[in-house]
Amino acid sequence: AQKITQTQPGMFVQEKEAVTLDCTYDTSDPSYGLFWYKQPSSGEMIFLIYQGSYDQQNATEGRYSLNFQKARKSANLVISASQLGDSAMYFCAMSGLTGGGNKLTFGTGTQLKVEL
Amino acid sequence: NAGVTQTPKFRVLKTGQSMTLLCAQDMNHEYMYWYRQDPGMGLRLIHYSVGEGTTAKGEVPDGYNVSRLKKQNFLLGLESAAPSQTSVYFCASAANVRNSNQPQHFGDGTRLSIL
């Protein structure tokens, strides 16, 4: 079974500062993927970034980067130069190749508030 | 570019009524999923499909049925709605790429209330 843990229910950051959202995972699958999704107050789920378990380098997508530490089973999301529009709920999720279907297991999310 | 479209966006039902939630994707994706989102619990997988004509149970399948008669459509049915099924329902789809985890693309959700 796969498990995702997000221990920060809420986070505050000042505009233009960087923020790290924590995510730890547990799985017995030798090959897996880690994802971050953003859910603004309007409710849609927006894919942000992906890290494969065999990827040698940390994933980056614009202002988003994923700090992947395989031995520690962590996949933290780093948002650089925060903007007011980054205020949202952020979900960490993982999928594995075992069993087929690339099913996602989600964490409970972190509510990020960006302040002036 | 529609992506994943869910119908309806909102619905109120009485206990015991039945209804079907519709999901359509135009990305030719093999995989489709239904999740429910409840406060403080993240998203949980109800059922999923790895291809036309196939479905499988997820984490919380009880009380729901699904069908995938066409590749682009994935239907979620509630035969006898219960208040515990009050939730936001999300449909998602993903490409099937060998030995690769592909991101799932989500619809905008259906807010369902059971009175």
Coordinates of C-alpha atoms in Angstrom, one line a residue:
Chain A
A1 CA 0.0 0.0 0.0
Q2 CA 1.1 3.6 -0.7
K3 CA 0.8 6.4 1.8
I4 CA 1.4 10.2 1.5
T5 CA 1.9 12.4 4.5
Q6 CA 1.6 16.1 4.5
T7 CA 2.2 17.4 8.0
Q8 CA 1.5 21.1 7.4
P9 CA -2.3 21.9 7.3
G10 CA -1.6 25.5 6.7
M11 CA 1.4 27.7 5.7
F12 CA 1.9 31.5 5.4
V13 CA 4.5 33.2 3.3
Q14 CA 5.2 36.7 2.3
E15 CA 5.0 37.8 -1.3
K16 CA 8.3 37.3 -3.2
E17 CA 9.7 34.9 -0.6
A18 CA 10.3 31.2 -1.2
V19 CA 8.3 28.5 0.6
T20 CA 8.7 24.8 1.0
L21 CA 5.7 22.4 1.4
D22 CA 6.6 19.1 3.0
C23 CA 5.6 15.7 1.7
T24 CA 6.8 12.3 2.8
Y25 CA 5.8 9.0 1.3
D26 CA 5.8 5.3 1.8
T27 CA 5.6 2.5 -0.8
S28 CA 6.9 -0.9 -1.5
D29 CA 6.7 -0.3 -5.3
P30 CA 10.3 -0.2 -6.8
S31 CA 9.1 2.3 -9.4
Y32 CA 6.8 5.2 -8.7
G33 CA 6.1 8.7 -9.5
L34 CA 5.5 11.7 -7.3
F35 CA 3.2 14.6 -8.2
W36 CA 2.1 17.9 -6.9
Y37 CA -1.2 19.5 -7.7
K38 CA -2.6 22.9 -6.9
Q39 CA -6.3 23.5 -6.0
P40 CA -7.3 27.2 -5.9
S41 CA -10.4 28.3 -4.2
S42 CA -12.3 27.9 -7.5
G43 CA -11.9 24.1 -7.0
E44 CA -10.1 22.8 -10.1
M45 CA -7.0 20.5 -9.8
I46 CA -4.0 21.8 -11.6
F47 CA -1.0 19.6 -12.2
L48 CA 2.3 21.4 -11.2
I49 CA 5.3 19.0 -11.3
Y50 CA 6.3 15.4 -11.6
Q51 CA 9.3 13.4 -10.3
G52 CA 10.1 9.8 -11.3
S53 CA 11.7 7.6 -8.7
Y54 CA 14.6 6.8 -11.0
D55 CA 15.1 10.4 -12.1
Q56 CA 18.6 11.5 -11.2
Q57 CA 17.9 15.2 -11.0
N58 CA 15.2 17.1 -9.1
A59 CA 12.3 18.2 -11.3
T60 CA 11.8 21.9 -12.0
E61 CA 8.9 23.7 -13.7
G62 CA 9.3 27.5 -13.7
R63 CA 9.0 28.7 -10.1
Y64 CA 8.3 25.2 -8.9
S65 CA 10.9 22.7 -8.0
L66 CA 10.7 19.3 -6.3
N67 CA 13.3 18.5 -3.7
F68 CA 13.4 14.7 -4.0
Q69 CA 15.3 12.8 -1.3
K70 CA 14.8 9.2 -2.0
A71 CA 16.6 7.8 1.0
R72 CA 14.4 10.0 3.3
K73 CA 11.3 9.3 1.2
S74 CA 10.5 12.9 0.9
A75 CA 9.3 15.0 -2.1
N76 CA 9.0 18.6 -0.9
L77 CA 7.7 21.3 -3.2
V78 CA 9.6 24.5 -3.3
I79 CA 7.9 27.6 -4.7
S80 CA 10.3 30.5 -5.4
A81 CA 9.3 34.2 -5.4
S82 CA 5.8 33.6 -4.1
Q83 CA 2.9 35.5 -5.7
L84 CA -0.6 36.3 -4.4
G85 CA -2.0 33.9 -7.0
D86 CA -0.1 31.0 -5.4
S87 CA -2.6 31.1 -2.5
A88 CA -4.3 27.7 -2.8
M89 CA -4.4 24.2 -1.4
Y90 CA -1.5 22.0 -2.5
F91 CA -1.6 18.2 -2.7
C92 CA 1.2 15.8 -2.9
A93 CA 0.4 12.5 -4.6
M94 CA 2.1 9.3 -5.8
S95 CA 1.5 6.5 -8.2
G96 CA 3.2 3.2 -8.8
L97 CA 3.5 0.8 -11.7
T98 CA 2.5 -2.2 -9.7
G99 CA -1.1 -3.2 -10.2
G100 CA -1.5 -1.1 -13.3
G101 CA -3.5 2.0 -14.0
N102 CA -1.1 4.5 -12.4
K103 CA -3.6 5.2 -9.6
L104 CA -2.9 8.2 -7.4
T105 CA -2.7 8.2 -3.7
F106 CA -3.1 11.8 -2.3
G107 CA -2.1 13.4 0.9
T108 CA -4.4 15.6 2.9
G109 CA -3.0 18.8 1.5
T110 CA -1.4 22.0 2.7
Q111 CA -3.3 25.3 2.5
L112 CA -0.9 28.1 1.5
K113 CA -1.6 31.7 2.0
V114 CA 0.6 34.3 0.4
E115 CA 0.6 37.7 2.2
L116 CA 1.7 41.2 1.1
Chain B
N1 CA -9.3 22.6 -25.8
A2 CA -11.9 20.9 -23.5
G3 CA -9.7 18.3 -21.8
V4 CA -11.8 16.6 -19.2
T5 CA -15.5 17.7 -18.9
Q6 CA -17.8 16.7 -16.1
T7 CA -21.6 16.9 -16.1
P8 CA -23.4 18.2 -14.1
K9 CA -21.4 20.8 -12.0
F10 CA -23.9 20.8 -9.1
R11 CA -26.7 18.5 -8.0
V12 CA -28.9 18.1 -5.0
L13 CA -30.5 14.7 -4.4
K14 CA -32.8 13.2 -1.9
T15 CA -31.8 10.0 0.0
G16 CA -32.6 7.0 -2.1
Q17 CA -32.6 8.7 -5.4
S18 CA -30.3 7.6 -8.2
M19 CA -28.2 9.5 -10.6
T20 CA -25.3 9.3 -13.0
L21 CA -22.3 11.6 -13.3
L22 CA -20.8 11.9 -16.7
C23 CA -17.2 12.4 -17.6
A24 CA -15.8 12.9 -21.1
Q25 CA -12.2 13.4 -22.2
D26 CA -10.9 14.4 -25.6
M27 CA -7.2 13.6 -25.2
N28 CA -7.5 9.9 -26.3
H29 CA -6.4 8.8 -22.9
E30 CA -6.5 5.1 -22.0
Y31 CA -6.9 5.6 -18.2
M32 CA -9.8 7.2 -16.5
Y33 CA -10.6 7.7 -12.8
W34 CA -13.3 8.8 -10.4
Y35 CA -12.3 10.4 -7.0
R36 CA -14.2 12.0 -4.2
Q37 CA -12.9 14.9 -2.1
D38 CA -14.1 15.4 1.4
P39 CA -12.9 18.1 3.9
G40 CA -9.6 17.2 5.5
M41 CA -9.2 13.9 3.6
G42 CA -7.7 14.8 0.2
L43 CA -8.9 12.9 -2.8
R44 CA -9.8 9.2 -2.6
L45 CA -10.1 6.9 -5.6
I46 CA -13.6 5.4 -6.1
H47 CA -13.2 3.4 -9.3
Y48 CA -10.9 3.5 -12.3
S49 CA -10.6 2.1 -15.8
V50 CA -7.5 1.1 -17.8
G51 CA -9.3 0.9 -21.1
E52 CA -12.6 0.7 -22.9
G53 CA -14.9 -2.0 -21.4
T54 CA -12.8 -2.4 -18.3
T55 CA -13.3 -1.1 -14.8
A56 CA -11.8 -1.8 -11.4
K57 CA -12.4 -0.8 -7.7
G58 CA -10.4 1.8 -6.0
E59 CA -10.1 2.7 -2.3
V60 CA -13.8 3.6 -1.6
P61 CA -16.0 1.8 -4.2
D62 CA -19.0 0.9 -2.0
G63 CA -22.3 2.5 -3.1
Y64 CA -21.0 3.4 -6.6
N65 CA -20.9 1.7 -10.0
V66 CA -19.1 2.7 -13.2
S67 CA -19.1 2.0 -16.9
R68 CA -16.7 2.7 -19.7
L69 CA -18.6 1.7 -22.9
K70 CA -16.6 4.2 -25.0
K71 CA -13.0 5.2 -24.6
Q72 CA -13.7 8.9 -24.1
N73 CA -16.5 8.5 -21.5
F74 CA -16.5 7.2 -17.9
L75 CA -19.8 7.2 -16.0
L76 CA -20.2 7.1 -12.3
G77 CA -23.6 5.9 -10.9
L78 CA -25.2 6.2 -7.5
E79 CA -28.0 3.6 -7.3
S80 CA -29.4 4.7 -4.0
A81 CA -27.9 8.0 -2.7
A82 CA -27.0 8.3 0.9
P83 CA -26.0 11.5 2.9
S84 CA -22.5 10.0 3.3
Q85 CA -22.1 10.4 -0.4
T86 CA -22.3 14.2 -0.2
S87 CA -19.0 15.2 -1.6
V88 CA -17.1 16.8 -4.5
Y89 CA -16.5 14.3 -7.3
F90 CA -13.6 14.6 -9.7
C91 CA -13.0 12.7 -12.9
A92 CA -9.5 12.4 -14.3
S93 CA -7.7 10.8 -17.2
A94 CA -4.2 9.9 -18.1
A95 CA -2.2 8.5 -21.0
N96 CA -0.9 5.0 -20.8
V97 CA 2.9 5.2 -21.5
R98 CA 4.8 2.0 -20.9
N99 CA 6.9 2.0 -17.7
S100 CA 6.0 5.6 -17.1
N101 CA 3.8 7.4 -14.6
Q102 CA 1.9 10.0 -16.5
P103 CA 0.1 13.0 -14.8
Q104 CA -3.6 12.8 -14.5
H105 CA -5.7 15.6 -15.9
F106 CA -8.7 16.6 -13.9
G107 CA -12.2 17.9 -14.7
D108 CA -13.6 20.8 -12.7
G109 CA -15.5 18.6 -10.3
T110 CA -19.2 17.9 -9.5
R111 CA -20.5 19.2 -6.2
L112 CA -23.1 16.6 -5.0
S113 CA -25.4 17.1 -1.9
I114 CA -27.6 14.3 -0.6
L115 CA -30.4 15.5 1.7

